[in-house]
Amino acid sequence: MTITTVNPVHEQYEAQGFSIHAAPVIPGDVVEAAVVGMDEVRMGHYDTGTPPMPSPWKPGDDPTTKLCKIELPQIANHAIMQLLCHPALGALAAEVAGATAVQIWWVQLLYKPPALAGTPIKTNVGWHQDRHYWG
């Protein structure tokens, strides 16, 4: 006898290519700590004692004119790592994917400053897919 389990979250993802989860997944205090951690990493403060991977962004770069892109910020900040490793996030990702487990391959911290009205946008990242870069 085969037992089929219905997973409506995964079925929506398969049918529509996306999943919307209306309820909070990660506790607010974990998210707030990670936001502070991201600001710390952007400023060059690493509470783990380990800097992120070499990245185009360097502490001291102008955050109003340059896109901030930092590779593997979680190795530099405990709060970012706690956010990424939160069990509820992994459980939801696995549910959406219809998987029994998920794995993080790579993390990028991106900060795109808002453009002021009437000024050219200097930090635009157009629509793209990263799959090409993963080979």
mmCIF file with all atom_site columns, N, CA and C in Angstrom, residues 29-77:
data_model
loop_
_atom_site.group_PDB
_atom_site.id
_atom_site.type_symbol
_atom_site.label_atom_id
_atom_site.label_alt_id
_atom_site.label_comp_id
_atom_site.label_asym_id
_atom_site.label_entity_id
_atom_site.label_seq_id
_atom_site.pdbx_PDB_ins_code
_atom_site.Cartn_x
_atom_site.Cartn_y
_atom_site.Cartn_z
_atom_site.occupancy
_atom_site.B_iso_or_equiv
_atom_site.pdbx_formal_charge
_atom_site.auth_seq_id
_atom_site.auth_comp_id
_atom_site.auth_asym_id
_atom_site.auth_atom_id
_atom_site.pdbx_PDB_model_num
ATOM 1   N N  . ASP A 1 29 ? 12.942 38.927 17.202 1.00 0.00 ? 29 ASP A N  1
ATOM 2   C CA . ASP A 1 29 ? 14.207 39.257 17.839 1.00 0.00 ? 29 ASP A CA 1
ATOM 3   C C  . ASP A 1 29 ? 15.400 38.673 17.079 1.00 0.00 ? 29 ASP A C  1
ATOM 4   N N  . VAL A 1 30 ? 15.214 37.530 16.442 1.00 0.00 ? 30 VAL A N  1
ATOM 5   C CA . VAL A 1 30 ? 16.279 36.921 15.636 1.00 0.00 ? 30 VAL A CA 1
ATOM 6   C C  . VAL A 1 30 ? 16.531 37.775 14.391 1.00 0.00 ? 30 VAL A C  1
ATOM 7   N N  . VAL A 1 31 ? 15.448 38.238 13.766 1.00 0.00 ? 31 VAL A N  1
ATOM 8   C CA . VAL A 1 31 ? 15.565 39.093 12.577 1.00 0.00 ? 31 VAL A CA 1
ATOM 9   C C  . VAL A 1 31 ? 16.210 40.424 12.945 1.00 0.00 ? 31 VAL A C  1
ATOM 10  N N  . GLU A 1 32 ? 15.748 41.035 14.036 1.00 0.00 ? 32 GLU A N  1
ATOM 11  C CA . GLU A 1 32 ? 16.311 42.329 14.461 1.00 0.00 ? 32 GLU A CA 1
ATOM 12  C C  . GLU A 1 32 ? 17.806 42.215 14.763 1.00 0.00 ? 32 GLU A C  1
ATOM 13  N N  . ALA A 1 33 ? 18.211 41.144 15.420 1.00 0.00 ? 33 ALA A N  1
ATOM 14  C CA . ALA A 1 33 ? 19.640 40.947 15.710 1.00 0.00 ? 33 ALA A CA 1
ATOM 15  C C  . ALA A 1 33 ? 20.436 40.787 14.418 1.00 0.00 ? 33 ALA A C  1
ATOM 16  N N  . ALA A 1 34 ? 19.880 40.095 13.434 1.00 0.00 ? 34 ALA A N  1
ATOM 17  C CA . ALA A 1 34 ? 20.572 39.922 12.153 1.00 0.00 ? 34 ALA A CA 1
ATOM 18  C C  . ALA A 1 34 ? 20.685 41.243 11.400 1.00 0.00 ? 34 ALA A C  1
ATOM 19  N N  . VAL A 1 35 ? 19.683 42.094 11.495 1.00 0.00 ? 35 VAL A N  1
ATOM 20  C CA . VAL A 1 35 ? 19.753 43.420 10.851 1.00 0.00 ? 35 VAL A CA 1
ATOM 21  C C  . VAL A 1 35 ? 20.902 44.221 11.463 1.00 0.00 ? 35 VAL A C  1
ATOM 22  N N  . VAL A 1 36 ? 21.001 44.208 12.784 1.00 0.00 ? 36 VAL A N  1
ATOM 23  C CA . VAL A 1 36 ? 22.121 44.878 13.451 1.00 0.00 ? 36 VAL A CA 1
ATOM 24  C C  . VAL A 1 36 ? 23.434 44.238 12.997 1.00 0.00 ? 36 VAL A C  1
ATOM 25  N N  . GLY A 1 37 ? 23.461 42.919 12.913 1.00 0.00 ? 37 GLY A N  1
ATOM 26  C CA . GLY A 1 37 ? 24.653 42.213 12.463 1.00 0.00 ? 37 GLY A CA 1
ATOM 27  C C  . GLY A 1 37 ? 25.058 42.601 11.052 1.00 0.00 ? 37 GLY A C  1
ATOM 28  N N  . MET A 1 38 ? 24.073 42.763 10.172 1.00 0.00 ? 38 MET A N  1
ATOM 29  C CA . MET A 1 38 ? 24.391 43.173 8.794  1.00 0.00 ? 38 MET A CA 1
ATOM 30  C C  . MET A 1 38 ? 25.017 44.559 8.770  1.00 0.00 ? 38 MET A C  1
ATOM 31  N N  . ASP A 1 39 ? 24.481 45.470 9.583  1.00 0.00 ? 39 ASP A N  1
ATOM 32  C CA . ASP A 1 39 ? 25.078 46.808 9.661  1.00 0.00 ? 39 ASP A CA 1
ATOM 33  C C  . ASP A 1 39 ? 26.503 46.729 10.197 1.00 0.00 ? 39 ASP A C  1
ATOM 34  N N  . GLU A 1 40 ? 26.720 45.869 11.197 1.00 0.00 ? 40 GLU A N  1
ATOM 35  C CA . GLU A 1 40 ? 28.056 45.703 11.756 1.00 0.00 ? 40 GLU A CA 1
ATOM 36  C C  . GLU A 1 40 ? 29.039 45.184 10.703 1.00 0.00 ? 40 GLU A C  1
ATOM 37  N N  . VAL A 1 41 ? 28.635 44.183 9.957  1.00 0.00 ? 41 VAL A N  1
ATOM 38  C CA . VAL A 1 41 ? 29.512 43.616 8.924  1.00 0.00 ? 41 VAL A CA 1
ATOM 39  C C  . VAL A 1 41 ? 29.800 44.667 7.857  1.00 0.00 ? 41 VAL A C  1
ATOM 40  N N  . ARG A 1 42 ? 28.789 45.428 7.464  1.00 0.00 ? 42 ARG A N  1
ATOM 41  C CA . ARG A 1 42 ? 29.010 46.481 6.461  1.00 0.00 ? 42 ARG A CA 1
ATOM 42  C C  . ARG A 1 42 ? 30.037 47.498 6.944  1.00 0.00 ? 42 ARG A C  1
ATOM 43  N N  . MET A 1 43 ? 30.099 47.718 8.269  1.00 0.00 ? 43 MET A N  1
ATOM 44  C CA . MET A 1 43 ? 31.049 48.686 8.830  1.00 0.00 ? 43 MET A CA 1
ATOM 45  C C  . MET A 1 43 ? 32.422 48.068 9.106  1.00 0.00 ? 43 MET A C  1
ATOM 46  N N  . GLY A 1 44 ? 32.550 46.745 8.894  1.00 0.00 ? 44 GLY A N  1
ATOM 47  C CA . GLY A 1 44 ? 33.838 46.094 9.113  1.00 0.00 ? 44 GLY A CA 1
ATOM 48  C C  . GLY A 1 44 ? 34.026 45.563 10.516 1.00 0.00 ? 44 GLY A C  1
ATOM 49  N N  . HIS A 1 45 ? 32.944 45.409 11.290 1.00 0.00 ? 45 HIS A N  1
ATOM 50  C CA . HIS A 1 45 ? 33.024 44.859 12.641 1.00 0.00 ? 45 HIS A CA 1
ATOM 51  C C  . HIS A 1 45 ? 32.559 43.407 12.601 1.00 0.00 ? 45 HIS A C  1
ATOM 52  N N  . TYR A 1 46 ? 33.426 42.481 12.959 1.00 0.00 ? 46 TYR A N  1
ATOM 53  C CA . TYR A 1 46 ? 33.158 41.050 12.842 1.00 0.00 ? 46 TYR A CA 1
ATOM 54  C C  . TYR A 1 46 ? 33.191 40.402 14.225 1.00 0.00 ? 46 TYR A C  1
ATOM 55  N N  . ASP A 1 47 ? 32.037 40.115 14.793 1.00 0.00 ? 47 ASP A N  1
ATOM 56  C CA . ASP A 1 47 ? 32.010 39.588 16.163 1.00 0.00 ? 47 ASP A CA 1
ATOM 57  C C  . ASP A 1 47 ? 32.515 38.152 16.257 1.00 0.00 ? 47 ASP A C  1
ATOM 58  N N  . THR A 1 48 ? 32.705 37.489 15.149 1.00 0.00 ? 48 THR A N  1
ATOM 59  C CA . THR A 1 48 ? 33.292 36.147 15.161 1.00 0.00 ? 48 THR A CA 1
ATOM 60  C C  . THR A 1 48 ? 34.813 36.199 15.112 1.00 0.00 ? 48 THR A C  1
ATOM 61  N N  . GLY A 1 49 ? 35.349 37.368 14.765 1.00 0.00 ? 49 GLY A N  1
ATOM 62  C CA . GLY A 1 49 ? 36.788 37.504 14.584 1.00 0.00 ? 49 GLY A CA 1
ATOM 63  C C  . GLY A 1 49 ? 37.251 37.104 13.194 1.00 0.00 ? 49 GLY A C  1
ATOM 64  N N  . THR A 1 50 ? 36.303 36.690 12.340 1.00 0.00 ? 50 THR A N  1
ATOM 65  C CA . THR A 1 50 ? 36.617 36.261 10.981 1.00 0.00 ? 50 THR A CA 1
ATOM 66  C C  . THR A 1 50 ? 35.928 37.187 9.988  1.00 0.00 ? 50 THR A C  1
ATOM 67  N N  . PRO A 1 51 ? 36.653 37.768 9.057  1.00 0.00 ? 51 PRO A N  1
ATOM 68  C CA . PRO A 1 51 ? 35.998 38.611 8.056  1.00 0.00 ? 51 PRO A CA 1
ATOM 69  C C  . PRO A 1 51 ? 35.235 37.757 7.041  1.00 0.00 ? 51 PRO A C  1
ATOM 70  N N  . PRO A 1 52 ? 34.271 38.361 6.352  1.00 0.00 ? 52 PRO A N  1
ATOM 71  C CA . PRO A 1 52 ? 33.595 37.624 5.281  1.00 0.00 ? 52 PRO A CA 1
ATOM 72  C C  . PRO A 1 52 ? 34.571 37.342 4.140  1.00 0.00 ? 52 PRO A C  1
ATOM 73  N N  . MET A 1 53 ? 34.114 36.565 3.167  1.00 0.00 ? 53 MET A N  1
ATOM 74  C CA . MET A 1 53 ? 34.950 36.294 1.992  1.00 0.00 ? 53 MET A CA 1
ATOM 75  C C  . MET A 1 53 ? 35.237 37.616 1.273  1.00 0.00 ? 53 MET A C  1
ATOM 76  N N  . PRO A 1 54 ? 36.350 37.693 0.531  1.00 0.00 ? 54 PRO A N  1
ATOM 77  C CA . PRO A 1 54 ? 36.637 38.913 -0.225 1.00 0.00 ? 54 PRO A CA 1
ATOM 78  C C  . PRO A 1 54 ? 35.438 39.293 -1.091 1.00 0.00 ? 54 PRO A C  1
ATOM 79  N N  . SER A 1 55 ? 35.076 40.559 -1.030 1.00 0.00 ? 55 SER A N  1
ATOM 80  C CA . SER A 1 55 ? 33.863 41.050 -1.669 1.00 0.00 ? 55 SER A CA 1
ATOM 81  C C  . SER A 1 55 ? 34.120 42.395 -2.332 1.00 0.00 ? 55 SER A C  1
ATOM 82  N N  . PRO A 1 56 ? 33.258 42.764 -3.297 1.00 0.00 ? 56 PRO A N  1
ATOM 83  C CA . PRO A 1 56 ? 33.402 44.077 -3.924 1.00 0.00 ? 56 PRO A CA 1
ATOM 84  C C  . PRO A 1 56 ? 33.258 45.228 -2.921 1.00 0.00 ? 56 PRO A C  1
ATOM 85  N N  . TRP A 1 57 ? 32.424 45.049 -1.904 1.00 0.00 ? 57 TRP A N  1
ATOM 86  C CA . TRP A 1 57 ? 32.195 46.093 -0.898 1.00 0.00 ? 57 TRP A CA 1
ATOM 87  C C  . TRP A 1 57 ? 33.317 46.086 0.127  1.00 0.00 ? 57 TRP A C  1
ATOM 88  N N  . LYS A 1 58 ? 33.799 47.257 0.468  1.00 0.00 ? 58 LYS A N  1
ATOM 89  C CA . LYS A 1 58 ? 34.804 47.406 1.517  1.00 0.00 ? 58 LYS A CA 1
ATOM 90  C C  . LYS A 1 58 ? 34.283 48.407 2.541  1.00 0.00 ? 58 LYS A C  1
ATOM 91  N N  . PRO A 1 59 ? 34.499 48.149 3.841  1.00 0.00 ? 59 PRO A N  1
ATOM 92  C CA . PRO A 1 59 ? 34.103 49.138 4.839  1.00 0.00 ? 59 PRO A CA 1
ATOM 93  C C  . PRO A 1 59 ? 34.682 50.500 4.479  1.00 0.00 ? 59 PRO A C  1
ATOM 94  N N  . GLY A 1 60 ? 33.862 51.518 4.575  1.00 0.00 ? 60 GLY A N  1
ATOM 95  C CA . GLY A 1 60 ? 34.277 52.865 4.189  1.00 0.00 ? 60 GLY A CA 1
ATOM 96  C C  . GLY A 1 60 ? 33.761 53.273 2.819  1.00 0.00 ? 60 GLY A C  1
ATOM 97  N N  . ASP A 1 61 ? 33.308 52.293 2.007  1.00 0.00 ? 61 ASP A N  1
ATOM 98  C CA . ASP A 1 61 ? 32.712 52.642 0.714  1.00 0.00 ? 61 ASP A CA 1
ATOM 99  C C  . ASP A 1 61 ? 31.449 53.467 0.963  1.00 0.00 ? 61 ASP A C  1
ATOM 100 N N  . ASP A 1 62 ? 31.120 54.339 0.023  1.00 0.00 ? 62 ASP A N  1
ATOM 101 C CA . ASP A 1 62 ? 29.959 55.213 0.153  1.00 0.00 ? 62 ASP A CA 1
ATOM 102 C C  . ASP A 1 62 ? 28.673 54.411 -0.023 1.00 0.00 ? 62 ASP A C  1
ATOM 103 N N  . PRO A 1 63 ? 27.872 54.262 1.039  1.00 0.00 ? 63 PRO A N  1
ATOM 104 C CA . PRO A 1 63 ? 26.651 53.465 0.946  1.00 0.00 ? 63 PRO A CA 1
ATOM 105 C C  . PRO A 1 63 ? 25.528 54.138 0.162  1.00 0.00 ? 63 PRO A C  1
ATOM 106 N N  . THR A 1 64 ? 25.714 55.397 -0.221 1.00 0.00 ? 64 THR A N  1
ATOM 107 C CA . THR A 1 64 ? 24.663 56.068 -0.991 1.00 0.00 ? 64 THR A CA 1
ATOM 108 C C  . THR A 1 64 ? 24.885 55.955 -2.492 1.00 0.00 ? 64 THR A C  1
ATOM 109 N N  . THR A 1 65 ? 26.094 55.553 -2.898 1.00 0.00 ? 65 THR A N  1
ATOM 110 C CA . THR A 1 65 ? 26.383 55.504 -4.332 1.00 0.00 ? 65 THR A CA 1
ATOM 111 C C  . THR A 1 65 ? 26.888 54.146 -4.810 1.00 0.00 ? 65 THR A C  1
ATOM 112 N N  . LYS A 1 66 ? 27.190 53.248 -3.896 1.00 0.00 ? 66 LYS A N  1
ATOM 113 C CA . LYS A 1 66 ? 27.753 51.962 -4.296 1.00 0.00 ? 66 LYS A CA 1
ATOM 114 C C  . LYS A 1 66 ? 26.918 50.821 -3.730 1.00 0.00 ? 66 LYS A C  1
ATOM 115 N N  . LEU A 1 67 ? 26.622 49.870 -4.587 1.00 0.00 ? 67 LEU A N  1
ATOM 116 C CA . LEU A 1 67 ? 25.930 48.670 -4.157 1.00 0.00 ? 67 LEU A CA 1
ATOM 117 C C  . LEU A 1 67 ? 26.806 47.921 -3.166 1.00 0.00 ? 67 LEU A C  1
ATOM 118 N N  . CYS A 1 68 ? 26.228 47.543 -2.032 1.00 0.00 ? 68 CYS A N  1
ATOM 119 C CA . CYS A 1 68 ? 26.950 46.764 -1.036 1.00 0.00 ? 68 CYS A CA 1
ATOM 120 C C  . CYS A 1 68 ? 26.657 45.297 -1.278 1.00 0.00 ? 68 CYS A C  1
ATOM 121 N N  . LYS A 1 69 ? 27.694 44.540 -1.605 1.00 0.00 ? 69 LYS A N  1
ATOM 122 C CA . LYS A 1 69 ? 27.576 43.105 -1.835 1.00 0.00 ? 69 LYS A CA 1
ATOM 123 C C  . LYS A 1 69 ? 28.702 42.428 -1.066 1.00 0.00 ? 69 LYS A C  1
ATOM 124 N N  . ILE A 1 70 ? 28.310 41.666 -0.037 1.00 0.00 ? 70 ILE A N  1
ATOM 125 C CA . ILE A 1 70 ? 29.291 41.007 0.825  1.00 0.00 ? 70 ILE A CA 1
ATOM 126 C C  . ILE A 1 70 ? 29.061 39.502 0.762  1.00 0.00 ? 70 ILE A C  1
ATOM 127 N N  . GLU A 1 71 ? 30.120 38.765 0.477  1.00 0.00 ? 71 GLU A N  1
ATOM 128 C CA . GLU A 1 71 ? 30.054 37.311 0.334  1.00 0.00 ? 71 GLU A CA 1
ATOM 129 C C  . GLU A 1 71 ? 30.236 36.627 1.692  1.00 0.00 ? 71 GLU A C  1
ATOM 130 N N  . LEU A 1 72 ? 29.351 35.714 2.016  1.00 0.00 ? 72 LEU A N  1
ATOM 131 C CA . LEU A 1 72 ? 29.380 34.915 3.242  1.00 0.00 ? 72 LEU A CA 1
ATOM 132 C C  . LEU A 1 72 ? 29.467 35.763 4.512  1.00 0.00 ? 72 LEU A C  1
ATOM 133 N N  . PRO A 1 73 ? 28.512 36.686 4.714  1.00 0.00 ? 73 PRO A N  1
ATOM 134 C CA . PRO A 1 73 ? 28.543 37.519 5.915  1.00 0.00 ? 73 PRO A CA 1
ATOM 135 C C  . PRO A 1 73 ? 28.352 36.728 7.198  1.00 0.00 ? 73 PRO A C  1
ATOM 136 N N  . GLN A 1 74 ? 27.754 35.546 7.108  1.00 0.00 ? 74 GLN A N  1
ATOM 137 C CA . GLN A 1 74 ? 27.475 34.758 8.304  1.00 0.00 ? 74 GLN A CA 1
ATOM 138 C C  . GLN A 1 74 ? 28.731 34.254 8.997  1.00 0.00 ? 74 GLN A C  1
ATOM 139 N N  . ILE A 1 75 ? 29.851 34.167 8.274  1.00 0.00 ? 75 ILE A N  1
ATOM 140 C CA . ILE A 1 75 ? 31.082 33.735 8.937  1.00 0.00 ? 75 ILE A CA 1
ATOM 141 C C  . ILE A 1 75 ? 31.688 34.877 9.753  1.00 0.00 ? 75 ILE A C  1
ATOM 142 N N  . ALA A 1 76 ? 31.175 36.093 9.556  1.00 0.00 ? 76 ALA A N  1
ATOM 143 C CA . ALA A 1 76 ? 31.678 37.262 10.273 1.00 0.00 ? 76 ALA A CA 1
ATOM 144 C C  . ALA A 1 76 ? 30.767 37.690 11.420 1.00 0.00 ? 76 ALA A C  1
ATOM 145 N N  . ASN A 1 77 ? 29.545 37.138 11.484 1.00 0.00 ? 77 ASN A N  1
ATOM 146 C CA . ASN A 1 77 ? 28.590 37.627 12.481 1.00 0.00 ? 77 ASN A CA 1
ATOM 147 C C  . ASN A 1 77 ? 27.689 36.498 12.978 1.00 0.00 ? 77 ASN A C  1
#
